[in-house]
Amino acid sequence: MRIRKEVDTRRKMEADKLLLAEMKIDDEKKKEKDSHKWIEDQMIKRSEKRHLEMERLAHEKAMEEERKRKEEEQRLADEKKAKETAKKKGKKGKKKGKKVSA
């Protein structure tokens, strides 16, 4: 009876040791899996940040080009208006007098 108890106790202890070893292996696998997941998440976050930064830069560039285009249009319109006013002043400035024959 006593021997049987000792054998049962040893078997339980060995089973417990095996169970603990399996649990350690499972924990290590889980940690490794979690670290891979974390790395993947970080890569996704960086990728998203990079994408947003590229969009922001593209938007800023488009806005700058639009501003330059509007400035150029305004400059051309101002030049055209200045030429027209110069023509009008030029016409008004000339005197319509009698022609003098020599």
PDB file of N, CA and C in Angstrom:
ATOM      1  N   MET A   1       0.814  -1.178   0.000  1.00  0.00           N
ATOM      2  CA  MET A   1       0.000   0.000   0.000  1.00  0.00           C
ATOM      3  C   MET A   1       0.869   1.258   0.000  1.00  0.00           C
ATOM      4  N   ARG A   2       1.833   1.231   0.881  1.00  0.00           N
ATOM      5  CA  ARG A   2       2.730   2.376   1.005  1.00  0.00           C
ATOM      6  C   ARG A   2       3.516   2.565  -0.292  1.00  0.00           C
ATOM      7  N   ILE A   3       3.963   1.481  -0.878  1.00  0.00           N
ATOM      8  CA  ILE A   3       4.719   1.547  -2.127  1.00  0.00           C
ATOM      9  C   ILE A   3       3.839   2.119  -3.234  1.00  0.00           C
ATOM     10  N   ARG A   4       2.607   1.682  -3.258  1.00  0.00           N
ATOM     11  CA  ARG A   4       1.676   2.169  -4.258  1.00  0.00           C
ATOM     12  C   ARG A   4       1.490   3.681  -4.136  1.00  0.00           C
ATOM     13  N   LYS A   5       1.377   4.169  -2.919  1.00  0.00           N
ATOM     14  CA  LYS A   5       1.227   5.598  -2.674  1.00  0.00           C
ATOM     15  C   LYS A   5       2.439   6.362  -3.191  1.00  0.00           C
ATOM     16  N   GLU A   6       3.631   5.836  -2.906  1.00  0.00           N
ATOM     17  CA  GLU A   6       4.863   6.486  -3.351  1.00  0.00           C
ATOM     18  C   GLU A   6       4.935   6.507  -4.871  1.00  0.00           C
ATOM     19  N   VAL A   7       4.549   5.419  -5.507  1.00  0.00           N
ATOM     20  CA  VAL A   7       4.568   5.357  -6.974  1.00  0.00           C
ATOM     21  C   VAL A   7       3.567   6.363  -7.540  1.00  0.00           C
ATOM     22  N   ASP A   8       2.373   6.407  -6.953  1.00  0.00           N
ATOM     23  CA  ASP A   8       1.364   7.376  -7.400  1.00  0.00           C
ATOM     24  C   ASP A   8       1.861   8.804  -7.220  1.00  0.00           C
ATOM     25  N   THR A   9       2.503   9.067  -6.118  1.00  0.00           N
ATOM     26  CA  THR A   9       3.038  10.397  -5.831  1.00  0.00           C
ATOM     27  C   THR A   9       4.112  10.759  -6.858  1.00  0.00           C
ATOM     28  N   ARG A  10       5.001   9.808  -7.160  1.00  0.00           N
ATOM     29  CA  ARG A  10       6.054  10.053  -8.154  1.00  0.00           C
ATOM     30  C   ARG A  10       5.443  10.332  -9.526  1.00  0.00           C
ATOM     31  N   ARG A  11       4.450   9.518  -9.874  1.00  0.00           N
ATOM     32  CA  ARG A  11       3.792   9.712 -11.172  1.00  0.00           C
ATOM     33  C   ARG A  11       3.144  11.091 -11.244  1.00  0.00           C
ATOM     34  N   LYS A  12       2.495  11.481 -10.166  1.00  0.00           N
ATOM     35  CA  LYS A  12       1.861  12.808 -10.130  1.00  0.00           C
ATOM     36  C   LYS A  12       2.906  13.914 -10.261  1.00  0.00           C
ATOM     37  N   MET A  13       4.023  13.725  -9.562  1.00  0.00           N
ATOM     38  CA  MET A  13       5.081  14.733  -9.625  1.00  0.00           C
ATOM     39  C   MET A  13       5.663  14.821 -11.035  1.00  0.00           C
ATOM     40  N   GLU A  14       5.875  13.667 -11.664  1.00  0.00           N
ATOM     41  CA  GLU A  14       6.395  13.666 -13.031  1.00  0.00           C
ATOM     42  C   GLU A  14       5.385  14.292 -13.992  1.00  0.00           C
ATOM     43  N   ALA A  15       4.119  13.978 -13.785  1.00  0.00           N
ATOM     44  CA  ALA A  15       3.070  14.559 -14.624  1.00  0.00           C
ATOM     45  C   ALA A  15       3.027  16.074 -14.438  1.00  0.00           C
ATOM     46  N   ASP A  16       3.171  16.509 -13.188  1.00  0.00           N
ATOM     47  CA  ASP A  16       3.188  17.948 -12.905  1.00  0.00           C
ATOM     48  C   ASP A  16       4.385  18.627 -13.580  1.00  0.00           C
ATOM     49  N   LYS A  17       5.548  17.963 -13.529  1.00  0.00           N
ATOM     50  CA  LYS A  17       6.747  18.508 -14.158  1.00  0.00           C
ATOM     51  C   LYS A  17       6.546  18.637 -15.669  1.00  0.00           C
ATOM     52  N   LEU A  18       5.972  17.596 -16.268  1.00  0.00           N
ATOM     53  CA  LEU A  18       5.701  17.635 -17.704  1.00  0.00           C
ATOM     54  C   LEU A  18       4.693  18.750 -18.041  1.00  0.00           C
ATOM     55  N   LEU A  19       3.686  18.852 -17.210  1.00  0.00           N
ATOM     56  CA  LEU A  19       2.677  19.886 -17.426  1.00  0.00           C
ATOM     57  C   LEU A  19       3.293  21.284 -17.325  1.00  0.00           C
ATOM     58  N   LEU A  20       4.142  21.487 -16.327  1.00  0.00           N
ATOM     59  CA  LEU A  20       4.820  22.777 -16.183  1.00  0.00           C
ATOM     60  C   LEU A  20       5.713  23.067 -17.386  1.00  0.00           C
ATOM     61  N   ALA A  21       6.420  22.043 -17.853  1.00  0.00           N
ATOM     62  CA  ALA A  21       7.298  22.214 -19.012  1.00  0.00           C
ATOM     63  C   ALA A  21       6.475  22.596 -20.247  1.00  0.00           C
ATOM     64  N   GLU A  22       5.335  21.925 -20.429  1.00  0.00           N
ATOM     65  CA  GLU A  22       4.462  22.255 -21.556  1.00  0.00           C
ATOM     66  C   GLU A  22       3.916  23.675 -21.440  1.00  0.00           C
ATOM     67  N   MET A  23       3.568  24.067 -20.219  1.00  0.00           N
ATOM     68  CA  MET A  23       3.049  25.420 -20.004  1.00  0.00           C
ATOM     69  C   MET A  23       4.123  26.460 -20.322  1.00  0.00           C
ATOM     70  N   LYS A  24       5.376  26.165 -19.936  1.00  0.00           N
ATOM     71  CA  LYS A  24       6.470  27.093 -20.241  1.00  0.00           C
ATOM     72  C   LYS A  24       6.636  27.244 -21.749  1.00  0.00           C
ATOM     73  N   ILE A  25       6.606  26.105 -22.444  1.00  0.00           N
ATOM     74  CA  ILE A  25       6.752  26.134 -23.904  1.00  0.00           C
ATOM     75  C   ILE A  25       5.608  26.933 -24.530  1.00  0.00           C
ATOM     76  N   ASP A  26       4.389  26.701 -24.053  1.00  0.00           N
ATOM     77  CA  ASP A  26       3.232  27.437 -24.567  1.00  0.00           C
ATOM     78  C   ASP A  26       3.382  28.938 -24.308  1.00  0.00           C
ATOM     79  N   ASP A  27       3.858  29.286 -23.105  1.00  0.00           N
ATOM     80  CA  ASP A  27       4.065  30.702 -22.773  1.00  0.00           C
ATOM     81  C   ASP A  27       5.110  31.332 -23.691  1.00  0.00           C
ATOM     82  N   GLU A  28       6.194  30.603 -23.943  1.00  0.00           N
ATOM     83  CA  GLU A  28       7.242  31.122 -24.820  1.00  0.00           C
ATOM     84  C   GLU A  28       6.706  31.328 -26.233  1.00  0.00           C
ATOM     85  N   LYS A  29       5.921  30.342 -26.704  1.00  0.00           N
ATOM     86  CA  LYS A  29       5.329  30.475 -28.042  1.00  0.00           C
ATOM     87  C   LYS A  29       4.395  31.674 -28.090  1.00  0.00           C
ATOM     88  N   LYS A  30       3.615  31.849 -27.034  1.00  0.00           N
ATOM     89  CA  LYS A  30       2.679  32.978 -26.979  1.00  0.00           C
ATOM     90  C   LYS A  30       3.431  34.304 -26.974  1.00  0.00           C
ATOM     91  N   LYS A  31       4.506  34.363 -26.175  1.00  0.00           N
ATOM     92  CA  LYS A  31       5.302  35.588 -26.124  1.00  0.00           C
ATOM     93  C   LYS A  31       5.900  35.894 -27.493  1.00  0.00           C
ATOM     94  N   GLU A  32       6.410  34.852 -28.139  1.00  0.00           N
ATOM     95  CA  GLU A  32       7.006  35.037 -29.460  1.00  0.00           C
ATOM     96  C   GLU A  32       5.947  35.513 -30.454  1.00  0.00           C
ATOM     97  N   LYS A  33       4.783  34.899 -30.379  1.00  0.00           N
ATOM     98  CA  LYS A  33       3.686  35.277 -31.267  1.00  0.00           C
ATOM     99  C   LYS A  33       3.265  36.724 -30.996  1.00  0.00           C
ATOM    100  N   ASP A  34       3.173  37.060 -29.696  1.00  0.00           N
ATOM    101  CA  ASP A  34       2.809  38.432 -29.318  1.00  0.00           C
ATOM    102  C   ASP A  34       3.853  39.426 -29.802  1.00  0.00           C
ATOM    103  N   SER A  35       5.128  39.070 -29.706  1.00  0.00           N
ATOM    104  CA  SER A  35       6.172  39.996 -30.150  1.00  0.00           C
ATOM    105  C   SER A  35       6.103  40.182 -31.663  1.00  0.00           C
ATOM    106  N   HIS A  36       5.818  39.093 -32.400  1.00  0.00           N
ATOM    107  CA  HIS A  36       5.659  39.223 -33.850  1.00  0.00           C
ATOM    108  C   HIS A  36       4.463  40.108 -34.170  1.00  0.00           C
ATOM    109  N   LYS A  37       3.393  39.921 -33.434  1.00  0.00           N
ATOM    110  CA  LYS A  37       2.186  40.735 -33.637  1.00  0.00           C
ATOM    111  C   LYS A  37       2.507  42.203 -33.335  1.00  0.00           C
ATOM    112  N   TRP A  38       3.245  42.435 -32.250  1.00  0.00           N
ATOM    113  CA  TRP A  38       3.599  43.805 -31.878  1.00  0.00           C
ATOM    114  C   TRP A  38       4.446  44.440 -32.980  1.00  0.00           C
ATOM    115  N   ILE A  39       5.408  43.676 -33.498  1.00  0.00           N
ATOM    116  CA  ILE A  39       6.276  44.192 -34.561  1.00  0.00           C
ATOM    117  C   ILE A  39       5.445  44.514 -35.797  1.00  0.00           C
ATOM    118  N   GLU A  40       4.531  43.621 -36.147  1.00  0.00           N
ATOM    119  CA  GLU A  40       3.670  43.866 -37.295  1.00  0.00           C
ATOM    120  C   GLU A  40       2.817  45.116 -37.075  1.00  0.00           C
ATOM    121  N   ASP A  41       2.287  45.268 -35.865  1.00  0.00           N
ATOM    122  CA  ASP A  41       1.486  46.457 -35.548  1.00  0.00           C
ATOM    123  C   ASP A  41       2.316  47.725 -35.688  1.00  0.00           C
ATOM    124  N   GLN A  42       3.548  47.673 -35.205  1.00  0.00           N
ATOM    125  CA  GLN A  42       4.425  48.835 -35.314  1.00  0.00           C
ATOM    126  C   GLN A  42       4.710  49.172 -36.773  1.00  0.00           C
ATOM    127  N   MET A  43       4.935  48.139 -37.580  1.00  0.00           N
ATOM    128  CA  MET A  43       5.196  48.365 -38.997  1.00  0.00           C
ATOM    129  C   MET A  43       3.974  48.981 -39.673  1.00  0.00           C
ATOM    130  N   ILE A  44       2.790  48.503 -39.322  1.00  0.00           N
ATOM    131  CA  ILE A  44       1.561  49.061 -39.885  1.00  0.00           C
ATOM    132  C   ILE A  44       1.403  50.517 -39.472  1.00  0.00           C
ATOM    133  N   LYS A  45       1.655  50.809 -38.201  1.00  0.00           N
ATOM    134  CA  LYS A  45       1.542  52.192 -37.720  1.00  0.00           C
ATOM    135  C   LYS A  45       2.512  53.109 -38.463  1.00  0.00           C
ATOM    136  N   ARG A  46       3.757  52.646 -38.624  1.00  0.00           N
ATOM    137  CA  ARG A  46       4.745  53.454 -39.344  1.00  0.00           C
ATOM    138  C   ARG A  46       4.305  53.676 -40.779  1.00  0.00           C
ATOM    139  N   SER A  47       3.796  52.624 -41.388  1.00  0.00           N
ATOM    140  CA  SER A  47       3.341  52.713 -42.773  1.00  0.00           C
ATOM    141  C   SER A  47       2.196  53.721 -42.898  1.00  0.00           C
ATOM    142  N   GLU A  48       1.257  53.660 -41.956  1.00  0.00           N
ATOM    143  CA  GLU A  48       0.133  54.600 -41.973  1.00  0.00           C
ATOM    144  C   GLU A  48       0.628  56.037 -41.769  1.00  0.00           C
ATOM    145  N   LYS A  49       1.562  56.221 -40.845  1.00  0.00           N
ATOM    146  CA  LYS A  49       2.109  57.562 -40.605  1.00  0.00           C
ATOM    147  C   LYS A  49       2.800  58.076 -41.861  1.00  0.00           C
ATOM    148  N   ARG A  50       3.584  57.204 -42.493  1.00  0.00           N
ATOM    149  CA  ARG A  50       4.288  57.581 -43.721  1.00  0.00           C
ATOM    150  C   ARG A  50       3.278  57.974 -44.802  1.00  0.00           C
ATOM    151  N   HIS A  51       2.209  57.186 -44.919  1.00  0.00           N
ATOM    152  CA  HIS A  51       1.178  57.461 -45.923  1.00  0.00           C
ATOM    153  C   HIS A  51       0.506  58.811 -45.648  1.00  0.00           C
ATOM    154  N   LEU A  52       0.165  59.055 -44.386  1.00  0.00           N
ATOM    155  CA  LEU A  52      -0.467  60.327 -44.029  1.00  0.00           C
ATOM    156  C   LEU A  52       0.472  61.503 -44.288  1.00  0.00           C
ATOM    157  N   GLU A  53       1.745  61.325 -43.987  1.00  0.00           N
ATOM    158  CA  GLU A  53       2.730  62.378 -44.226  1.00  0.00           C
ATOM    159  C   GLU A  53       2.852  62.665 -45.726  1.00  0.00           C
ATOM    160  N   MET A  54       2.846  61.601 -46.538  1.00  0.00           N
ATOM    161  CA  MET A  54       2.920  61.775 -47.991  1.00  0.00           C
ATOM    162  C   MET A  54       1.687  62.520 -48.500  1.00  0.00           C
ATOM    163  N   GLU A  55       0.515  62.159 -47.968  1.00  0.00           N
ATOM    164  CA  GLU A  55      -0.721  62.851 -48.367  1.00  0.00           C
ATOM    165  C   GLU A  55      -0.647  64.322 -47.980  1.00  0.00           C
ATOM    166  N   ARG A  56      -0.162  64.595 -46.773  1.00  0.00           N
ATOM    167  CA  ARG A  56      -0.066  65.978 -46.293  1.00  0.00           C
ATOM    168  C   ARG A  56       0.886  66.785 -47.179  1.00  0.00           C
ATOM    169  N   LEU A  57       2.029  66.193 -47.507  1.00  0.00           N
ATOM    170  CA  LEU A  57       2.995  66.881 -48.360  1.00  0.00           C
ATOM    171  C   LEU A  57       2.428  67.113 -49.762  1.00  0.00           C
ATOM    172  N   ALA A  58       1.717  66.122 -50.291  1.00  0.00           N
ATOM    173  CA  ALA A  58       1.109  66.275 -51.619  1.00  0.00           C
ATOM    174  C   ALA A  58       0.068  67.391 -51.594  1.00  0.00           C
ATOM    175  N   HIS A  59      -0.707  67.456 -50.518  1.00  0.00           N
ATOM    176  CA  HIS A  59      -1.716  68.505 -50.388  1.00  0.00           C
ATOM    177  C   HIS A  59      -1.057  69.881 -50.297  1.00  0.00           C
ATOM    178  N   GLU A  60      -0.006  69.973 -49.486  1.00  0.00           N
ATOM    179  CA  GLU A  60       0.704  71.250 -49.360  1.00  0.00           C
ATOM    180  C   GLU A  60       1.284  71.675 -50.703  1.00  0.00           C
ATOM    181  N   LYS A  61       1.847  70.740 -51.441  1.00  0.00           N
ATOM    182  CA  LYS A  61       2.430  71.042 -52.744  1.00  0.00           C
ATOM    183  C   LYS A  61       1.342  71.526 -53.713  1.00  0.00           C
ATOM    184  N   ALA A  62       0.197  70.841 -53.706  1.00  0.00           N
ATOM    185  CA  ALA A  62      -0.910  71.236 -54.578  1.00  0.00           C
ATOM    186  C   ALA A  62      -1.411  72.636 -54.208  1.00  0.00           C
ATOM    187  N   MET A  63      -1.513  72.915 -52.919  1.00  0.00           N
ATOM    188  CA  MET A  63      -1.966  74.241 -52.476  1.00  0.00           C
ATOM    189  C   MET A  63      -0.956  75.318 -52.888  1.00  0.00           C
ATOM    190  N   GLU A  64       0.323  75.020 -52.771  1.00  0.00           N
ATOM    191  CA  GLU A  64       1.364  75.971 -53.166  1.00  0.00           C
ATOM    192  C   GLU A  64       1.289  76.242 -54.676  1.00  0.00           C
ATOM    193  N   GLU A  65       1.114  75.179 -55.463  1.00  0.00           N
ATOM    194  CA  GLU A  65       1.001  75.355 -56.914  1.00  0.00           C
ATOM    195  C   GLU A  65      -0.236  76.172 -57.262  1.00  0.00           C
ATOM    196  N   GLU A  66      -1.339  75.915 -56.571  1.00  0.00           N
ATOM    197  CA  GLU A  66      -2.571  76.678 -56.803  1.00  0.00           C
ATOM    198  C   GLU A  66      -2.358  78.153 -56.465  1.00  0.00           C
ATOM    199  N   ARG A  67      -1.673  78.406 -55.354  1.00  0.00           N
ATOM    200  CA  ARG A  67      -1.401  79.788 -54.953  1.00  0.00           C
ATOM    201  C   ARG A  67      -0.535  80.491 -56.005  1.00  0.00           C
ATOM    202  N   LYS A  68       0.510  79.787 -56.479  1.00  0.00           N
ATOM    203  CA  LYS A  68       1.384  80.372 -57.497  1.00  0.00           C
ATOM    204  C   LYS A  68       0.620  80.648 -58.790  1.00  0.00           C
ATOM    205  N   ARG A  69      -0.251  79.708 -59.170  1.00  0.00           N
ATOM    206  CA  ARG A  69      -1.036  79.878 -60.392  1.00  0.00           C
ATOM    207  C   ARG A  69      -1.946  81.102 -60.268  1.00  0.00           C
ATOM    208  N   LYS A  70      -2.602  81.255 -59.112  1.00  0.00           N
ATOM    209  CA  LYS A  70      -3.481  82.409 -58.899  1.00  0.00           C
ATOM    210  C   LYS A  70      -2.692  83.709 -58.908  1.00  0.00           C
ATOM    211  N   GLU A  71      -1.499  83.697 -58.278  1.00  0.00           N
ATOM    212  CA  GLU A  71      -0.661  84.891 -58.287  1.00  0.00           C
ATOM    213  C   GLU A  71      -0.262  85.260 -59.713  1.00  0.00           C
ATOM    214  N   GLU A  72       0.095  84.260 -60.515  1.00  0.00           N
ATOM    215  CA  GLU A  72       0.480  84.503 -61.911  1.00  0.00           C
ATOM    216  C   GLU A  72      -0.700  85.056 -62.704  1.00  0.00           C
ATOM    217  N   GLU A  73      -1.901  84.467 -62.495  1.00  0.00           N
ATOM    218  CA  GLU A  73      -3.090  84.979 -63.181  1.00  0.00           C
ATOM    219  C   GLU A  73      -3.358  86.426 -62.779  1.00  0.00           C
ATOM    220  N   GLN A  74      -3.222  86.715 -61.496  1.00  0.00           N
ATOM    221  CA  GLN A  74      -3.454  88.082 -61.011  1.00  0.00           C
ATOM    222  C   GLN A  74      -2.419  89.041 -61.595  1.00  0.00           C
ATOM    223  N   ARG A  75      -1.176  88.601 -61.661  1.00  0.00           N
ATOM    224  CA  ARG A  75      -0.125  89.449 -62.218  1.00  0.00           C
ATOM    225  C   ARG A  75      -0.409  89.750 -63.691  1.00  0.00           C
ATOM    226  N   LEU A  76      -0.791  88.712 -64.441  1.00  0.00           N
ATOM    227  CA  LEU A  76      -1.106  88.915 -65.859  1.00  0.00           C
ATOM    228  C   LEU A  76      -2.302  89.845 -66.028  1.00  0.00           C
ATOM    229  N   ALA A  77      -3.329  89.664 -65.182  1.00  0.00           N
ATOM    230  CA  ALA A  77      -4.506  90.530 -65.246  1.00  0.00           C
ATOM    231  C   ALA A  77      -4.117  91.978 -64.923  1.00  0.00           C
ATOM    232  N   ASP A  78      -3.253  92.174 -63.933  1.00  0.00           N
ATOM    233  CA  ASP A  78      -2.807  93.520 -63.569  1.00  0.00           C
ATOM    234  C   ASP A  78      -2.008  94.156 -64.708  1.00  0.00           C
ATOM    235  N   GLU A  79      -1.151  93.358 -65.349  1.00  0.00           N
ATOM    236  CA  GLU A  79      -0.366  93.884 -66.474  1.00  0.00           C
ATOM    237  C   GLU A  79      -1.276  94.284 -67.631  1.00  0.00           C
ATOM    238  N   LYS A  80      -2.259  93.469 -67.922  1.00  0.00           N
ATOM    239  CA  LYS A  80      -3.191  93.753 -69.007  1.00  0.00           C
ATOM    240  C   LYS A  80      -3.966  95.043 -68.712  1.00  0.00           C
ATOM    241  N   LYS A  81      -4.413  95.148 -67.472  1.00  0.00           N
ATOM    242  CA  LYS A  81      -5.162  96.341 -67.055  1.00  0.00           C
ATOM    243  C   LYS A  81      -4.266  97.582 -67.141  1.00  0.00           C
ATOM    244  N   ALA A  82      -3.000  97.433 -66.737  1.00  0.00           N
ATOM    245  CA  ALA A  82      -2.066  98.562 -66.783  1.00  0.00           C
ATOM    246  C   ALA A  82      -1.832  98.989 -68.238  1.00  0.00           C
ATOM    247  N   LYS A  83      -1.709  98.035 -69.163  1.00  0.00           N
ATOM    248  CA  LYS A  83      -1.517  98.368 -70.581  1.00  0.00           C
ATOM    249  C   LYS A  83      -2.731  99.099 -71.128  1.00  0.00           C
ATOM    250  N   GLU A  84      -3.927  98.618 -70.768  1.00  0.00           N
ATOM    251  CA  GLU A  84      -5.148  99.261 -71.248  1.00  0.00           C
ATOM    252  C   GLU A  84      -5.255 100.693 -70.737  1.00  0.00           C
ATOM    253  N   THR A  85      -4.955 100.888 -69.464  1.00  0.00           N
ATOM    254  CA  THR A  85      -5.032 102.242 -68.918  1.00  0.00           C
ATOM    255  C   THR A  85      -3.960 103.131 -69.543  1.00  0.00           C
ATOM    256  N   ALA A  86      -2.799 102.554 -69.839  1.00  0.00           N
ATOM    257  CA  ALA A  86      -1.737 103.331 -70.480  1.00  0.00           C
ATOM    258  C   ALA A  86      -2.182 103.751 -71.891  1.00  0.00           C
ATOM    259  N   LYS A  87      -2.845 102.874 -72.607  1.00  0.00           N
ATOM    260  CA  LYS A  87      -3.343 103.208 -73.944  1.00  0.00           C
ATOM    261  C   LYS A  87      -4.355 104.330 -73.862  1.00  0.00           C
ATOM    262  N   LYS A  88      -5.278 104.215 -72.888  1.00  0.00           N
ATOM    263  CA  LYS A  88      -6.307 105.248 -72.729  1.00  0.00           C
ATOM    264  C   LYS A  88      -5.669 106.594 -72.393  1.00  0.00           C
ATOM    265  N   LYS A  89      -4.702 106.593 -71.504  1.00  0.00           N
ATOM    266  CA  LYS A  89      -4.032 107.843 -71.134  1.00  0.00           C
ATOM    267  C   LYS A  89      -3.258 108.398 -72.317  1.00  0.00           C
ATOM    268  N   GLY A  90      -2.671 107.501 -73.083  1.00  0.00           N
ATOM    269  CA  GLY A  90      -1.910 107.922 -74.261  1.00  0.00           C
ATOM    270  C   GLY A  90      -2.823 108.609 -75.275  1.00  0.00           C
ATOM    271  N   LYS A  91      -4.008 108.094 -75.468  1.00  0.00           N
ATOM    272  CA  LYS A  91      -4.954 108.689 -76.408  1.00  0.00           C
ATOM    273  C   LYS A  91      -5.440 110.039 -75.899  1.00  0.00           C
ATOM    274  N   LYS A  92      -5.690 110.127 -74.612  1.00  0.00           N
ATOM    275  CA  LYS A  92      -6.173 111.386 -74.037  1.00  0.00           C
ATOM    276  C   LYS A  92      -5.087 112.444 -74.021  1.00  0.00           C
ATOM    277  N   GLY A  93      -3.877 112.040 -73.908  1.00  0.00           N
ATOM    278  CA  GLY A  93      -2.772 112.973 -73.782  1.00  0.00           C
ATOM    279  C   GLY A  93      -2.448 113.678 -75.090  1.00  0.00           C
ATOM    280  N   LYS A  94      -2.748 113.086 -76.221  1.00  0.00           N
ATOM    281  CA  LYS A  94      -2.426 113.707 -77.505  1.00  0.00           C
ATOM    282  C   LYS A  94      -3.436 114.804 -77.791  1.00  0.00           C
ATOM    283  N   LYS A  95      -2.919 115.929 -78.292  1.00  0.00           N
ATOM    284  CA  LYS A  95      -3.802 117.040 -78.610  1.00  0.00           C
ATOM    285  C   LYS A  95      -4.183 116.946 -80.082  1.00  0.00           C
ATOM    286  N   LYS A  96      -5.440 117.189 -80.307  1.00  0.00           N
ATOM    287  CA  LYS A  96      -5.903 117.198 -81.689  1.00  0.00           C
ATOM    288  C   LYS A  96      -5.841 118.665 -82.142  1.00  0.00           C
ATOM    289  N   GLY A  97      -4.779 118.947 -82.724  1.00  0.00           N
ATOM    290  CA  GLY A  97      -4.627 120.341 -83.161  1.00  0.00           C
ATOM    291  C   GLY A  97      -4.607 120.439 -84.659  1.00  0.00           C
ATOM    292  N   LYS A  98      -4.444 121.667 -85.112  1.00  0.00           N
ATOM    293  CA  LYS A  98      -4.392 121.893 -86.538  1.00  0.00           C
ATOM    294  C   LYS A  98      -3.030 121.480 -87.037  1.00  0.00           C
ATOM    295  N   LYS A  99      -3.047 120.956 -88.246  1.00  0.00           N
ATOM    296  CA  LYS A  99      -1.776 120.587 -88.843  1.00  0.00           C
ATOM    297  C   LYS A  99      -1.141 121.846 -89.376  1.00  0.00           C
ATOM    298  N   VAL A 100       0.065 122.000 -89.119  1.00  0.00           N
ATOM    299  CA  VAL A 100       0.810 123.186 -89.565  1.00  0.00           C
ATOM    300  C   VAL A 100       1.545 122.791 -90.819  1.00  0.00           C
ATOM    301  N   SER A 101       1.267 123.549 -91.840  1.00  0.00           N
ATOM    302  CA  SER A 101       1.984 123.258 -93.093  1.00  0.00           C
ATOM    303  C   SER A 101       3.245 124.106 -93.124  1.00  0.00           C
ATOM    304  N   ALA A 102       4.246 123.527 -93.590  1.00  0.00           N
ATOM    305  CA  ALA A 102       5.490 124.233 -93.558  1.00  0.00           C
ATOM    306  C   ALA A 102       5.795 124.947 -94.837  1.00  0.00           C
TER     307      ALA A 102
END
